[in-house]
Short mmCIF file of C-alpha atoms in Angstrom, two decimals:
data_model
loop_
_atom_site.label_atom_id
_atom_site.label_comp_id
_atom_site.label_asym_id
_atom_site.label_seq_id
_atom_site.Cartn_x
_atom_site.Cartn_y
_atom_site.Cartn_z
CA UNK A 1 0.00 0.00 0.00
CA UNK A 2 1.28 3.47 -0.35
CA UNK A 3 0.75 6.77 -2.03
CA UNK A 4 1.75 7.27 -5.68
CA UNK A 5 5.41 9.03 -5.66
CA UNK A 6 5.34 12.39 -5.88
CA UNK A 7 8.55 12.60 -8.74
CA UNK A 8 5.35 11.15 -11.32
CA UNK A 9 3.21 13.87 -11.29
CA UNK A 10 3.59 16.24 -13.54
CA UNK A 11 2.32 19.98 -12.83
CA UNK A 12 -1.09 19.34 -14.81
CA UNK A 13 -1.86 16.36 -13.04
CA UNK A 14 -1.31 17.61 -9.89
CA UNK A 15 -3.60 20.37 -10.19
CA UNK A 16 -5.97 18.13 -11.67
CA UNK A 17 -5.90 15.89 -8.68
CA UNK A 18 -5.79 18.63 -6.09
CA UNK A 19 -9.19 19.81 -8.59
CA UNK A 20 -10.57 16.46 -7.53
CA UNK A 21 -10.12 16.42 -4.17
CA UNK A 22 -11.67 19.56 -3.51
CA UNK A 23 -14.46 19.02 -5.51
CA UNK A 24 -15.00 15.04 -3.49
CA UNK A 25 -14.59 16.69 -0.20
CA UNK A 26 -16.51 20.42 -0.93
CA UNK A 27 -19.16 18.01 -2.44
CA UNK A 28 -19.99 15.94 -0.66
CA UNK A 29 -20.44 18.90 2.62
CA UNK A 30 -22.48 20.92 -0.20
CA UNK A 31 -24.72 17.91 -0.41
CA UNK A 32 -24.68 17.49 2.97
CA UNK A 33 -25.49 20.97 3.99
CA UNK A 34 -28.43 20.92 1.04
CA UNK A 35 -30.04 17.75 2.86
CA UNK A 36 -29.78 18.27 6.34
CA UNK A 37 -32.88 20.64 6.84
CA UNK A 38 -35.12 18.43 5.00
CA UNK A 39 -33.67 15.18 6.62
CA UNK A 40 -36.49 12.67 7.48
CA UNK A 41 -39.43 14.84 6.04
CA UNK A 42 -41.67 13.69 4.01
CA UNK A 43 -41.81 14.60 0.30
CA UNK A 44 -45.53 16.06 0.85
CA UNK A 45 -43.79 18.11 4.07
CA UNK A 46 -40.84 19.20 1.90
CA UNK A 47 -43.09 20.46 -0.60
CA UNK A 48 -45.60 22.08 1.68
CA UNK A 49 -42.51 23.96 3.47
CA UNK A 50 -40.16 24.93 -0.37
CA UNK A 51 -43.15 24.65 -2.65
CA UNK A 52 -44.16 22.51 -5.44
CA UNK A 53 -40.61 21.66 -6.66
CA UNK A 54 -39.49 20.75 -3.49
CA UNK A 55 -35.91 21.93 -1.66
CA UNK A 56 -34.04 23.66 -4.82
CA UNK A 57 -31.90 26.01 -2.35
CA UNK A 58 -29.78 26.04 0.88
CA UNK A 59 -31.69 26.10 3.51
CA UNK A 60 -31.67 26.98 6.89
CA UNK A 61 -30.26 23.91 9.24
CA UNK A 62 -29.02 24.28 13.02
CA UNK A 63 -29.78 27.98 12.69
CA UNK A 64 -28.30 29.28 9.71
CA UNK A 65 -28.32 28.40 6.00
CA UNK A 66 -24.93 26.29 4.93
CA UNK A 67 -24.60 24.05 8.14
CA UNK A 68 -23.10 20.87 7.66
CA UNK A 69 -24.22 17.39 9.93
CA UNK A 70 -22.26 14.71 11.52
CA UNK A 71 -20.74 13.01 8.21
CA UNK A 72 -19.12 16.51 6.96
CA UNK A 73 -17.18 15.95 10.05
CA UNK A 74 -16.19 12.74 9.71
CA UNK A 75 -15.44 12.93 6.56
CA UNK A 76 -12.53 15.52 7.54
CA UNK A 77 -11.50 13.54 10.39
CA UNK A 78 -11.45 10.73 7.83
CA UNK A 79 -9.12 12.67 5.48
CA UNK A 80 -6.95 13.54 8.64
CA UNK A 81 -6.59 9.95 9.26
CA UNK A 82 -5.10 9.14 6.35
CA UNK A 83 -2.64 12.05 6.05
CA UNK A 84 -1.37 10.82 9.30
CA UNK A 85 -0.97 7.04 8.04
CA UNK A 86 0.74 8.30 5.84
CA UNK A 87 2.92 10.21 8.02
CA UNK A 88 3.41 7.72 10.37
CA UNK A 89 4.42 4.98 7.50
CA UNK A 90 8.47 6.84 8.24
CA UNK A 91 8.17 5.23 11.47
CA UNK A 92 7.53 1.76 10.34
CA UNK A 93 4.45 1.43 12.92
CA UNK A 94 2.19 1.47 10.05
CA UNK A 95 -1.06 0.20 10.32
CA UNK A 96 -3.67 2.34 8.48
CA UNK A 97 -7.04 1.15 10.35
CA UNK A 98 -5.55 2.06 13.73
CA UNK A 99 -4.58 5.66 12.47
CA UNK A 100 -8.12 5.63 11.09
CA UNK A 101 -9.76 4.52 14.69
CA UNK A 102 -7.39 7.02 16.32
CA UNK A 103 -8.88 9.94 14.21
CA UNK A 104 -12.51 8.57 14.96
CA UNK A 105 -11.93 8.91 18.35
CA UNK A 106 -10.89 12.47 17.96
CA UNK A 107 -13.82 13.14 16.29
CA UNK A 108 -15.77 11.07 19.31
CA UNK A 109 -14.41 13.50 21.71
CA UNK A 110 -15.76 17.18 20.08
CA UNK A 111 -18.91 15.33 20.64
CA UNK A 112 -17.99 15.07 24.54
CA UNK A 113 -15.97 18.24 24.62
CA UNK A 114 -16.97 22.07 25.26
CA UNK A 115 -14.32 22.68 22.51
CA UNK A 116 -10.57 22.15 21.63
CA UNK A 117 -8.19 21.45 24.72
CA UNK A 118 -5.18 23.15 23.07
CA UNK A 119 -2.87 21.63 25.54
CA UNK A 120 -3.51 17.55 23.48
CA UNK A 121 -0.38 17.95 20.90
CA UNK A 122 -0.93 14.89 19.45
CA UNK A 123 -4.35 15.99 18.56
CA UNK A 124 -3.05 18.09 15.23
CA UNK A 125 -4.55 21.35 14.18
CA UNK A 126 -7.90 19.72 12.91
CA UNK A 127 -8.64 18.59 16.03
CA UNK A 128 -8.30 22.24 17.06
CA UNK A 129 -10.92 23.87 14.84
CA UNK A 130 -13.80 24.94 17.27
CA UNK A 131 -16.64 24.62 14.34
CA UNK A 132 -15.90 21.07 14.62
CA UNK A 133 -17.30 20.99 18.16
CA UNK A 134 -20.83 21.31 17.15
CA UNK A 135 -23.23 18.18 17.90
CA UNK A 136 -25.38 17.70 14.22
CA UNK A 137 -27.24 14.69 14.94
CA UNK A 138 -24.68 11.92 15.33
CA UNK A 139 -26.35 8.54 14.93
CA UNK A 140 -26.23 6.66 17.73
CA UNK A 141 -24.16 3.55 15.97
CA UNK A 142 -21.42 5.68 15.76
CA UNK A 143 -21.23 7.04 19.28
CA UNK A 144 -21.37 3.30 20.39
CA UNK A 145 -18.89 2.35 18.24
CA UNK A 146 -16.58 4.58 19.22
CA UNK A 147 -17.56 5.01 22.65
CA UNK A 148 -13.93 3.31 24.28
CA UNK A 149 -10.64 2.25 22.58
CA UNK A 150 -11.55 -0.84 21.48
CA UNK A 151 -11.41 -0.68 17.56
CA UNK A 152 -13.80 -2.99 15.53
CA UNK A 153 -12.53 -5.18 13.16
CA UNK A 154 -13.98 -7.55 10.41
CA UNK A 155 -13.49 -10.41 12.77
CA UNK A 156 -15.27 -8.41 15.57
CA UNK A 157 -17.19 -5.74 13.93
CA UNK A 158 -18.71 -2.88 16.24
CA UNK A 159 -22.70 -2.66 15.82
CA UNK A 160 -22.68 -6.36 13.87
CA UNK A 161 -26.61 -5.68 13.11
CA UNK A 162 -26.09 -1.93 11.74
CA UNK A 163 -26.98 -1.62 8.04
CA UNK A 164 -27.21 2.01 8.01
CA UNK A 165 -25.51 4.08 5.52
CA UNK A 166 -23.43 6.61 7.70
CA UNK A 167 -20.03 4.45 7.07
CA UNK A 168 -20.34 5.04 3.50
CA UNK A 169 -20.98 8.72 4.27
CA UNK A 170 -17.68 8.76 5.62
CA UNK A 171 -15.41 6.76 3.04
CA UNK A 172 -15.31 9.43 -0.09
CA UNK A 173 -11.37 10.43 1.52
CA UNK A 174 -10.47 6.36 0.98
CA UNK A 175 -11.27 6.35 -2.81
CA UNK A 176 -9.03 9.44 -3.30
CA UNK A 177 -5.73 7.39 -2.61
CA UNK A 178 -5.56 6.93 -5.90
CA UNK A 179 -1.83 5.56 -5.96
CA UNK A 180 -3.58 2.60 -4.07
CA UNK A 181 -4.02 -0.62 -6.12
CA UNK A 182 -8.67 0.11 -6.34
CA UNK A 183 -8.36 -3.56 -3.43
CA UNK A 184 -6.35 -2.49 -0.95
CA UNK A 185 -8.67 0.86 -1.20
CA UNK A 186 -11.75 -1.31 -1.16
CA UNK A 187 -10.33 -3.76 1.95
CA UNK A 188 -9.19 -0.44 4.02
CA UNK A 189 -12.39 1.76 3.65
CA UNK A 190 -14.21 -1.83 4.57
CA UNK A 191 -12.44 -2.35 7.57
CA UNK A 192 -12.65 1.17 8.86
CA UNK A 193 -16.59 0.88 8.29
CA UNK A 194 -16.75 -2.13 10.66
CA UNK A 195 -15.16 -0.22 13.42
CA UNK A 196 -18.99 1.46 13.53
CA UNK A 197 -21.06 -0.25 11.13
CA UNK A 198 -20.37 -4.12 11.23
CA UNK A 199 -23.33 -5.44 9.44
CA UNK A 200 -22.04 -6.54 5.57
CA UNK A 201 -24.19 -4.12 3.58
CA UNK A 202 -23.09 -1.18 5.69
CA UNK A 203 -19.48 -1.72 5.33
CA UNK A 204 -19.35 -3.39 1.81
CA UNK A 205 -21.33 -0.19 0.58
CA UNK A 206 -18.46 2.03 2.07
CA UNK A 207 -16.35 -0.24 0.41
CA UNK A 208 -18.03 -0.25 -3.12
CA UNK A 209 -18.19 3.91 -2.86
CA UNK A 210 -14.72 4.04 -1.80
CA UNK A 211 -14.31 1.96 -5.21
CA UNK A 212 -15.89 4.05 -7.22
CA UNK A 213 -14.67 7.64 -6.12
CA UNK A 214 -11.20 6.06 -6.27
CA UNK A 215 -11.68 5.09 -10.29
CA UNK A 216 -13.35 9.22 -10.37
CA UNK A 217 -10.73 10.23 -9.19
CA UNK A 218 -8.36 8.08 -12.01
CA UNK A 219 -10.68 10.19 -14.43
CA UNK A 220 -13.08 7.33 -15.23
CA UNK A 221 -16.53 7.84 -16.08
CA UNK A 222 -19.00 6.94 -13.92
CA UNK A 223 -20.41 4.18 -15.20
CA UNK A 224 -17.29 2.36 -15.65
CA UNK A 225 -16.47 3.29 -12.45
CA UNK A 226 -19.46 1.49 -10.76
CA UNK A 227 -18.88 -1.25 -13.41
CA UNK A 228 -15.46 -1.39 -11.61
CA UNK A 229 -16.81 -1.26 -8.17
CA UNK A 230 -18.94 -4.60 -8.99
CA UNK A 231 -16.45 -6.22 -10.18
CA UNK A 232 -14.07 -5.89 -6.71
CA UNK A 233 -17.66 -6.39 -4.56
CA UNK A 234 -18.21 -9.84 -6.13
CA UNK A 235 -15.39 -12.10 -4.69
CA UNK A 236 -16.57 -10.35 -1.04
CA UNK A 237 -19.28 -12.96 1.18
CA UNK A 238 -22.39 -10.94 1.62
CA UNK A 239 -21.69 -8.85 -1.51
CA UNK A 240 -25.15 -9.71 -3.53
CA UNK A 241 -27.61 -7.14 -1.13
CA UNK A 242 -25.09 -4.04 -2.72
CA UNK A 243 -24.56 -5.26 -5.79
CA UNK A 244 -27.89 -5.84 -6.61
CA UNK A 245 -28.56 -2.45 -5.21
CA UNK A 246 -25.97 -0.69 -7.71
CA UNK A 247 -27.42 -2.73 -10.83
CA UNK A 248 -30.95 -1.19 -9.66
CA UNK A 249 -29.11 2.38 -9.56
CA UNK A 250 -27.49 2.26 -13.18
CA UNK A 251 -31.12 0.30 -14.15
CA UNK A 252 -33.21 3.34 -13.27
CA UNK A 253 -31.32 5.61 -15.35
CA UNK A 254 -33.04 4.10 -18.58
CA UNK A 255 -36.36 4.34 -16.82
CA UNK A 256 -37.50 7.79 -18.47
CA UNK A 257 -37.15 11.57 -16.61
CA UNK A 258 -35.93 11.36 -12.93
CA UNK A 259 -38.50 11.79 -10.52
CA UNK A 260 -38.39 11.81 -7.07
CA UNK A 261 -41.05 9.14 -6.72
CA UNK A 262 -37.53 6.99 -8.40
CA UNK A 263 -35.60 8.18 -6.16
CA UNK A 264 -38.12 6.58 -3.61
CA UNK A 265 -37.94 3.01 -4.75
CA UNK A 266 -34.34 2.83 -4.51
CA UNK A 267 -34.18 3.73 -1.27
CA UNK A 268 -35.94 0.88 -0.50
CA UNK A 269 -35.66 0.90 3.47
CA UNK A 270 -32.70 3.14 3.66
CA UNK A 271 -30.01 1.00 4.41
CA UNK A 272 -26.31 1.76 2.67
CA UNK A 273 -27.02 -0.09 -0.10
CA UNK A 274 -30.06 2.07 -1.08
CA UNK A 275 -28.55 5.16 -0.25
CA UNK A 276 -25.69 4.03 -2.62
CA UNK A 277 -27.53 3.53 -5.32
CA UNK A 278 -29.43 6.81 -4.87
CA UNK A 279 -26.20 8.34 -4.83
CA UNK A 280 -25.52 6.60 -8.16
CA UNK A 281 -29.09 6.88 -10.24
CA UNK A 282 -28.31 10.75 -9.30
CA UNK A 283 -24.91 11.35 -9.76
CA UNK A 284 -25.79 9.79 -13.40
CA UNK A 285 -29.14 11.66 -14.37
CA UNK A 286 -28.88 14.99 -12.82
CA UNK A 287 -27.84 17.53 -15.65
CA UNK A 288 -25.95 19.36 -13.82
CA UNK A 289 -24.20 19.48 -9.94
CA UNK A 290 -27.10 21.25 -8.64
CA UNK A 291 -29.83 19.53 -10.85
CA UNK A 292 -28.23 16.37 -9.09
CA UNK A 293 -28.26 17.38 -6.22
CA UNK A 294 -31.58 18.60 -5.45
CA UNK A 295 -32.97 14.96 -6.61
CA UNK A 296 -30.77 13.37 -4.23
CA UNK A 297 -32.24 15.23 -1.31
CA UNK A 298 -36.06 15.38 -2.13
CA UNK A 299 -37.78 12.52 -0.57
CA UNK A 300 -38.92 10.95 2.57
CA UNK A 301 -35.26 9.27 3.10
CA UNK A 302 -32.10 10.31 5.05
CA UNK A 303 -31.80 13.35 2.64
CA UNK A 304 -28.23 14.24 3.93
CA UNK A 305 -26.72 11.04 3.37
CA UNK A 306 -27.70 11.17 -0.17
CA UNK A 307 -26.81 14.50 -0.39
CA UNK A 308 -23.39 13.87 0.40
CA UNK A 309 -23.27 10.27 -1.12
CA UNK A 310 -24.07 12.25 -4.20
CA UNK A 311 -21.74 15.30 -4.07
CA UNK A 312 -18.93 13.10 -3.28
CA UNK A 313 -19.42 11.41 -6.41
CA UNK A 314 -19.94 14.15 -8.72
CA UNK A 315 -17.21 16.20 -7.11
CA UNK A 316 -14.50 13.46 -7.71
CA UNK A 317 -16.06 13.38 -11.09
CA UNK A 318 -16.52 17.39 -12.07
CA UNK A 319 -14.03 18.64 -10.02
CA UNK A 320 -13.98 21.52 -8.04
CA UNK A 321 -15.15 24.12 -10.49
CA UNK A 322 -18.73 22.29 -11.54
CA UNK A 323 -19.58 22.70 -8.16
CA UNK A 324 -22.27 25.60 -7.48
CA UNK A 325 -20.57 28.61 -6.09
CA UNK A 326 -23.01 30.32 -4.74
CA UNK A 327 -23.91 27.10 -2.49
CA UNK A 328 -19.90 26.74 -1.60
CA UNK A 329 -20.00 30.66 -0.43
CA UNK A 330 -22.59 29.93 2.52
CA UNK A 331 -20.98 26.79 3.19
CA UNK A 332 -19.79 26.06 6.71
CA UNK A 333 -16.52 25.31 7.32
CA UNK A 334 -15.32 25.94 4.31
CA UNK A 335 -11.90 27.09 4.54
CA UNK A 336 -11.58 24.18 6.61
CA UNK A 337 -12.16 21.92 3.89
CA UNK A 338 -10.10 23.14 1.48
CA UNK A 339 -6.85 23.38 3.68
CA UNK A 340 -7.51 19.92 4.62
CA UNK A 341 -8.29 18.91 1.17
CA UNK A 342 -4.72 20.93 -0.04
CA UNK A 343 -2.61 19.23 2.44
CA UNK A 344 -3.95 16.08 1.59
CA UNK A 345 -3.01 16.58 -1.86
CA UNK A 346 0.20 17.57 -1.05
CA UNK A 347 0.94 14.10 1.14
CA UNK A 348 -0.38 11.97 -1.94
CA UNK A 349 2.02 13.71 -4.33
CA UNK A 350 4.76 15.06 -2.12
CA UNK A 351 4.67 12.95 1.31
CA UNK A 352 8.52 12.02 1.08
CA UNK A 353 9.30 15.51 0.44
CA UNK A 354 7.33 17.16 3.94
CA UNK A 355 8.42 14.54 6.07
CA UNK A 356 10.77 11.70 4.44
CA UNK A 357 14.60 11.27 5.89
CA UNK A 358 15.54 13.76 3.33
CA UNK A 359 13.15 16.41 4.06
CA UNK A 360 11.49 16.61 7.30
CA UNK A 361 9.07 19.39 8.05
CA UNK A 362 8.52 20.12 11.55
CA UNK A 363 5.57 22.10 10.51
CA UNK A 364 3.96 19.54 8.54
CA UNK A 365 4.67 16.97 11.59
CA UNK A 366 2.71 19.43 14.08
CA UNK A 367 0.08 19.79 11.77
CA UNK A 368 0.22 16.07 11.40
CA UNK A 369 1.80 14.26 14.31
CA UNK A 370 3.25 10.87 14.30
CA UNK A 371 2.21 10.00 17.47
#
């Protein structure tokens, strides 16, 4: 395992990734923030609140329009995780679903904490962003899985019954190690879902997204990508629930206009595999960023989760620049993102350089502490 060199990347492709991972991780928080006031209405109570059309604007969500939930903020402590495997791989103590657990349990603590103890070192400077600190409905699978130091594994999963989609809410930052062989990306964002989410479904959809932002990200299309993603599901026990569930996504799209009533059936009960292929059919039909968008998060399902599921995708498709600006100015957070998204961009194609033998950078290393 290991990030792509950085002496192979040329100028353009650099700036083309660093395009990519902005536009995966600004995405997926757009469609986050877009969802979260609607989340768990009805379609008739969406409509009777935003008007016949439904939600086709920010809206105003834990008091002000732009506010991301719970899986923004993992997804950053996600990213954070991974910069800091990477860090740590100098050491030769590498072992990427511990650094991964670690960085869960810093996110477990801003939902204990009043707000950053800046005396924790090891805690890095994301740990330190107060915004962070807010409680936005954190399923309760989550705060039980990370509720002590015990880290779930695939041989002990945490929450073995939890089929919910919040793991692959989470697992965009996994698909955008895209010097990773698209397996090893598959088995790690799989095995860092089962620290939470232990039932099959839940963490073989994280795995299976992971998949298919990581071929995105390589500058597939998105049907191949998916293609791809079925391809690495199908040697996995348990794999048919998700696959089936991404054939119904790429199925729908031949099915005539996108409706939300479409939308609907694939959510079937909600679980990560319908969410997924929500995230797909939209990602897919909507003519634009925004057009997507708005179908992902009208209807009576967990309209953040497809929000993000869906801006992840078509951010690590589009880039940064297809996503709507005016929705990215309100956003919360949003400087946040995009240092955390730069620096992570910088490890994939520069790691050796900001903290190898030859070029150790104590700044990088407080930003991004071995320990």
């Amino acid at each position: 395992m290991g990030a792509t060199a950085g002496a192979v990347w040329g100028r353009a492709e650099q700036q083309d990734f660093r395009s990519r991972v902005r536009g995966t991780l600004l995405g997926a928080a757009v469609g986050d923030a877009l969802g979260a006031p609607v989340d768990g209405l009805g379609l008739e109570e969406i409509r009777e609140v935003y008007g016949a059309e439904g939600l086709v604007d920010l809206g105003s969500g834990y008091g002000r329009r732009g506010t991301v939930t719970h899986l923004t903020q993992l997804s950053l402590f996600t990213v954070d995780g991974l910069i800091r495997a990477q860090v740590r791989r100098d050491t030769g103590a590498w072992h990427p679903p511990t650094d991964l657990h670690r960085a869960y349990l810093r996110w477990a603590a801003t939902q204990r904490d009043w707000g950053p103890d800046l005396r924790r070192k090891d805690d890095g400077w994301l740990a330190h962003e107060e915004w962070l600190y807010a409680r936005r409905g954190p399923a309760r699978s989550l705060l039980l899985g990370l509720g002590d130091e015990n880290m779930g594994t695939l041989e002990a999963p945490k929450n073995p019954d939890e089929t919910g989609p919040e793991a692959a809410a989470r697992s965009a930052p996994f698909g955008l190690l895209v010097g990773w062989e698209p397996g090893l990306v598959v088995q790690l964002a799989v095995e860092c879902a089962a620290q939470t989410h232990g039932h099959p479904t839940a963490y073989l959809a994280a795995g299976a997204y992971a998949a298919i932002v990581h071929a995105l990200a390589l500058g597939e299309s998105l049907d191949t990508a998916v293609q791809r993603a079925l391809a690495l599901l199908a040697a996995r026990p348990g794999h048919q629930p998700v696959s089936d569930a991404l054939q119904r996504g790429l199925g729908a799209v031949r099915q005539g206009m996108p409706t939300s009533a479409r939308v609907e059936e694939l959510l079937a009960e909600g679980t990560a595999e319908g969410m997924l292929s929500v995230a797909v059919y939209c990602a897919l039909v909507g003519e634009d960023v925004r057009h997507g968008l708005r179908l992902a998060v009208n209807h009576a399902g967990a309209s953040a989760v497809a929000g993000a599921l869906t801006g992840g995708l078509l951010g690590a498709l589009h880039g940064e620049t297809a996503l709507p600006p005016a929705w990215l100015a309100e956003l919360e957070g949003r400087p946040t993102v995009l240092e955390l998204a730069d620096d992570f961009a910088m490890e994939m194609t520069q790691g050796p350089a900001l903290h190898g033998p030859a070029g150790s950078s104590p700044g990088w290393l407080a930003r991004y502490p071995r320990a």
